[in-house]
XYZ file of N, CA and C in Angstrom:
363
model
N 12.612 7.515 -11.132
C 11.651 6.888 -10.720
C 11.224 6.894 -9.288
N 10.390 7.511 -8.845
C 10.390 7.911 -7.101
C 9.077 7.507 -6.562
N 8.666 6.831 -5.353
C 7.652 6.634 -4.776
C 7.976 7.043 -3.368
N 7.108 7.694 -2.982
C 7.417 8.323 -1.424
C 6.002 8.025 -0.512
N 6.251 7.070 0.247
C 4.613 6.941 1.103
C 4.873 7.907 2.372
N 3.651 8.098 2.703
C 3.488 9.110 3.947
C 2.147 8.512 4.816
N 2.053 9.015 5.758
C 0.710 8.824 6.472
C 0.715 8.251 7.740
N 1.903 7.675 7.786
C 1.973 6.556 8.949
C 1.680 7.349 10.222
N 1.663 6.445 11.542
C 1.840 7.134 12.649
C 1.496 6.099 13.853
N 1.348 6.419 15.119
C 0.796 5.961 16.116
C -0.793 5.662 16.328
N -1.363 4.621 16.443
C -3.063 4.924 16.690
C -2.928 3.826 17.490
N -4.411 4.051 18.229
C -4.700 2.859 19.222
C -5.781 1.681 18.419
N -5.821 0.618 18.910
C -6.463 -0.486 18.444
C -7.899 0.067 18.237
N -8.090 -0.482 16.818
C -9.637 0.090 16.456
C -9.744 1.393 15.664
N -8.563 2.043 15.399
C -8.198 3.461 14.680
C -8.321 3.361 13.391
N -8.130 4.722 12.909
C -7.805 4.662 11.147
C -6.553 5.430 10.948
N -6.064 5.110 9.586
C -4.946 6.007 9.102
C -5.198 5.950 7.784
N -4.792 6.563 6.914
C -4.650 6.915 5.570
C -3.400 6.962 5.046
N -2.919 6.344 4.260
C -1.591 6.260 3.538
C -1.231 6.814 2.635
N -0.671 7.490 2.006
C -0.272 8.110 0.422
C 0.991 7.530 -0.059
N 0.963 7.488 -1.296
C 2.311 6.944 -2.154
C 2.200 8.127 -3.343
N 3.099 9.024 -3.385
C 3.282 9.953 -4.460
C 4.376 9.457 -5.296
N 3.912 9.415 -6.252
C 5.071 8.993 -7.530
C 5.602 10.028 -8.269
N 7.093 10.210 -8.530
C 7.266 11.185 -9.421
C 8.594 10.486 -10.214
N 8.725 11.278 -11.504
C 9.697 10.786 -12.336
C 9.231 9.524 -13.330
N 7.902 9.528 -13.434
C 7.247 8.362 -14.420
C 5.741 8.589 -14.290
N 5.060 8.064 -15.024
C 3.770 8.368 -15.380
C 3.051 7.585 -14.522
N 2.255 7.936 -13.374
C 1.734 6.719 -12.735
C 0.674 6.015 -13.362
N -0.285 6.697 -14.072
C -1.374 5.844 -14.435
C -1.074 4.762 -15.663
N 0.510 4.603 -15.944
C 1.016 3.583 -16.809
C 1.122 2.176 -15.824
N 1.070 2.449 -14.461
C 1.460 1.066 -13.612
C 0.338 0.818 -12.504
N 0.238 -0.378 -12.479
C -0.199 -0.980 -11.283
C 0.465 -0.653 -9.977
N 0.010 -0.369 -9.039
C 0.423 -0.046 -7.636
C 0.084 -1.305 -6.620
N 1.117 -1.434 -5.792
C 0.911 -2.317 -4.617
C 1.398 -1.956 -3.242
N 0.841 -2.328 -2.087
C 1.214 -1.928 -0.966
C 1.603 -3.125 -0.374
N 2.744 -2.909 0.584
C 3.353 -4.031 0.920
C 3.590 -3.623 2.563
N 3.837 -4.650 3.185
C 4.285 -3.967 4.791
C 5.223 -5.336 5.408
N 6.331 -4.567 6.348
C 7.040 -5.679 7.023
C 7.092 -5.407 8.175
N 6.887 -6.517 9.099
C 7.026 -6.406 10.667
C 8.340 -6.665 11.063
N 8.735 -6.103 12.022
C 10.102 -6.588 12.838
C 10.184 -8.339 12.925
N 11.478 -8.812 12.125
C 11.294 -10.094 12.377
C 10.759 -10.954 11.456
N 10.016 -10.184 10.489
C 8.819 -11.166 9.391
C 9.275 -10.729 8.310
N 8.702 -11.730 7.440
C 8.987 -11.426 6.082
C 8.075 -10.177 5.361
N 8.254 -9.551 4.325
C 7.629 -8.596 3.573
C 6.494 -9.441 3.322
N 5.379 -8.567 3.412
C 3.982 -9.415 2.952
C 3.239 -8.371 2.055
N 2.774 -8.803 0.931
C 1.901 -7.991 0.138
C 0.392 -7.910 0.735
N 0.286 -6.574 0.642
C -1.185 -6.107 1.416
C -2.488 -5.849 0.542
N -2.039 -5.194 -0.833
C -3.119 -4.823 -1.305
C -2.442 -4.279 -2.806
N -3.126 -4.229 -3.970
C -2.790 -3.555 -5.120
C -4.001 -2.992 -6.062
N -3.847 -2.440 -6.935
C -4.731 -2.092 -7.894
C -4.280 -1.694 -9.208
N -4.950 -1.957 -10.292
C -4.557 -1.667 -11.508
C -4.347 -0.365 -11.964
N -3.812 -0.086 -12.986
C -3.323 1.482 -13.651
C -4.390 2.077 -13.402
N -5.738 1.944 -13.977
C -7.014 2.849 -13.862
C -7.777 2.720 -12.676
N -7.352 1.734 -11.577
C -8.065 1.775 -10.446
C -9.206 0.846 -10.468
N -9.717 -0.076 -11.939
C -10.520 -0.842 -11.941
C -10.566 -2.154 -11.245
N -9.333 -2.664 -10.885
C -9.054 -4.094 -10.376
C -8.343 -3.925 -9.152
N -8.978 -4.353 -7.973
C -8.319 -4.045 -6.779
C -8.534 -5.572 -6.299
N -7.307 -5.851 -5.344
C -7.325 -7.010 -4.713
C -6.512 -7.014 -3.072
N -6.892 -7.633 -2.063
C -6.699 -7.376 -0.650
C -6.069 -8.899 -0.382
N -5.380 -8.876 0.877
C -4.800 -10.071 1.440
C -5.908 -10.491 2.443
N -6.126 -11.392 2.671
C -7.012 -12.022 3.699
C -6.857 -11.071 5.137
N -5.927 -11.112 5.460
C -5.590 -10.459 6.822
C -6.008 -9.120 6.723
N -6.277 -8.171 5.781
C -6.832 -7.122 5.856
C -8.010 -6.528 5.156
N -8.542 -7.651 4.296
C -9.767 -7.620 3.561
C -11.280 -7.045 4.568
N -11.709 -5.877 4.169
C -13.029 -5.394 4.724
C -12.325 -4.457 5.706
N -11.140 -4.371 5.684
C -10.701 -3.323 6.634
C -9.875 -2.110 5.902
N -8.904 -2.154 4.783
C -8.232 -1.642 4.324
C -8.893 -1.706 2.571
N -8.784 -0.330 2.196
C -9.085 0.085 0.753
C -8.024 0.762 0.312
N -7.945 0.270 -1.019
C -6.754 1.005 -1.850
C -7.355 1.750 -2.867
N -7.227 3.057 -3.062
C -7.751 3.791 -4.292
C -6.296 4.729 -5.022
N -6.615 5.555 -6.111
C -5.703 6.158 -6.814
C -6.477 7.206 -7.439
N -5.675 8.319 -7.475
C -5.974 9.589 -8.255
C -4.907 9.804 -9.231
N -4.818 9.136 -10.475
C -3.697 9.439 -11.381
C -3.539 10.859 -11.649
N -4.319 11.677 -11.623
C -4.218 13.448 -11.724
C -3.057 13.842 -10.446
N -3.197 13.212 -9.672
C -2.171 13.731 -8.519
C -1.163 12.722 -8.514
N -1.051 11.761 -9.287
C 0.295 11.113 -8.973
C 0.354 10.293 -7.603
N -1.016 10.051 -7.147
C -1.056 9.530 -5.581
C -1.797 8.129 -5.563
N -1.303 7.376 -4.846
C -1.997 6.173 -4.505
C -2.107 6.106 -3.030
N -3.494 5.780 -2.366
C -4.152 5.888 -0.963
C -4.166 4.224 -0.545
N -3.838 4.388 0.728
C -4.681 3.197 1.469
C -5.111 3.420 2.909
N -6.415 3.417 2.750
C -7.379 3.856 3.775
C -7.510 2.421 4.639
N -7.328 2.816 5.859
C -6.926 1.681 7.195
C -7.868 2.022 8.037
N -8.805 1.005 8.279
C -9.919 1.115 9.514
C -9.620 -0.154 10.361
N -10.185 0.228 11.422
C -10.337 -0.913 12.756
C -9.053 -1.700 12.747
N -7.963 -0.684 12.828
C -6.605 -1.076 12.793
C -6.025 -2.180 14.280
N -5.507 -3.316 13.803
C -5.141 -4.198 15.046
C -3.403 -3.975 15.147
N -3.121 -4.358 16.589
C -1.490 -4.162 16.709
C -0.852 -4.944 15.914
N -1.566 -6.203 15.092
C -0.696 -7.183 13.949
C -0.858 -6.520 12.634
N -1.395 -5.213 12.713
C -1.003 -4.338 11.481
C 0.360 -3.803 11.605
N 0.720 -3.485 12.759
C 2.251 -2.652 13.118
C 3.021 -3.127 12.097
N 3.527 -2.429 11.405
C 4.822 -2.488 10.246
C 5.234 -1.250 9.394
N 6.190 -1.618 8.839
C 6.377 -0.362 7.879
C 5.917 -0.956 6.535
N 5.435 0.254 6.113
C 4.170 0.031 4.794
C 5.122 0.698 3.804
N 4.998 -0.248 2.511
C 5.815 0.608 1.407
C 4.938 0.361 0.463
N 5.017 1.386 -1.002
C 4.411 1.198 -2.126
C 5.192 0.740 -3.139
N 4.387 0.170 -4.081
C 5.796 -0.515 -5.183
C 4.560 -0.493 -6.534
N 5.402 -0.351 -7.646
C 4.880 0.004 -9.067
C 5.346 -1.117 -9.916
N 4.261 -1.858 -10.424
C 4.682 -2.936 -11.789
C 3.825 -2.927 -12.788
N 4.271 -2.904 -13.918
C 3.286 -3.266 -15.026
C 2.243 -2.207 -15.151
N 0.794 -2.825 -15.465
C -0.376 -2.208 -15.626
C -1.242 -2.535 -14.750
N -1.131 -3.949 -14.345
C -2.097 -4.955 -13.854
C -2.084 -4.633 -12.099
N -2.864 -5.906 -11.300
C -2.785 -5.706 -9.943
C -2.186 -6.831 -9.719
N -1.353 -7.001 -9.283
C -0.504 -8.251 -8.989
C -0.220 -8.788 -7.436
N -0.924 -9.804 -7.116
C -0.666 -10.237 -5.790
C 0.800 -11.014 -5.653
N 2.020 -10.490 -6.031
C 2.944 -11.169 -5.877
C 4.278 -10.489 -5.146
N 5.257 -11.076 -4.539
C 5.946 -10.352 -3.464
C 6.954 -9.386 -3.999
N 7.257 -9.583 -5.435
C 8.364 -8.487 -6.266
C 8.052 -7.655 -7.145
N 7.813 -6.252 -7.107
C 7.692 -5.219 -7.780
C 9.074 -4.590 -8.251
N 8.705 -3.864 -9.233
C 9.964 -3.211 -10.006
C 10.533 -2.103 -9.324
N 9.678 -1.288 -8.973
C 9.921 -0.151 -8.284
C 9.413 0.093 -7.064
N 10.395 0.405 -6.234
C 9.692 0.516 -4.545
C 10.117 2.054 -4.293
N 9.460 2.389 -3.091
C 9.489 3.351 -2.686
C 9.833 3.450 -0.982
N 10.412 4.253 -0.190
C 10.567 4.414 1.030
C 9.352 4.284 1.806
N 9.472 3.442 3.062
C 7.969 3.319 3.871
C 7.719 3.979 4.972
N 6.780 3.963 5.219
C 6.250 4.785 6.329
C 5.759 3.987 7.628
N 6.212 4.471 8.916
C 5.799 3.254 9.977
C 4.556 3.262 10.421
N 3.799 2.254 10.779
C 2.494 2.111 11.491
C 2.604 1.411 12.603
N 2.285 2.474 13.678
C 2.330 1.192 14.903
C 0.862 1.451 15.483
N 0.317 0.403 16.036
C -1.054 0.058 16.535
C -0.745 -0.524 17.719
N -1.202 0.494 18.764
C -0.825 -0.046 20.454
C -2.396 -0.640 21.010
N -2.118 -1.535 21.627
C -3.179 -2.428 22.219
C -3.998 -1.644 23.508
């Protein structure tokens, strides 16, 4: 089971990025996916999730209206489109897989390596 996040980078306040999470070694369509982030010196924060078929999505209040999660099960990929980025969005972003549903919980079964997002002011 492997999850690999990519797409991070350095962007100015107000900019946009799209993160991708590619799954291998398991059937992504059987799992709900979540995005998490962890800033230096802070606890890991749940950001968003989608259920196995993309029909249900949830967002943390801090990103609602700015971030959009989507998935393409045929490509074994989940995306996180981020717009109107703020300096407080700076963190390492991880994707994770859990069950079939969309879970706003801090602990998932399978985790991938993260991708750094840095938003300059």
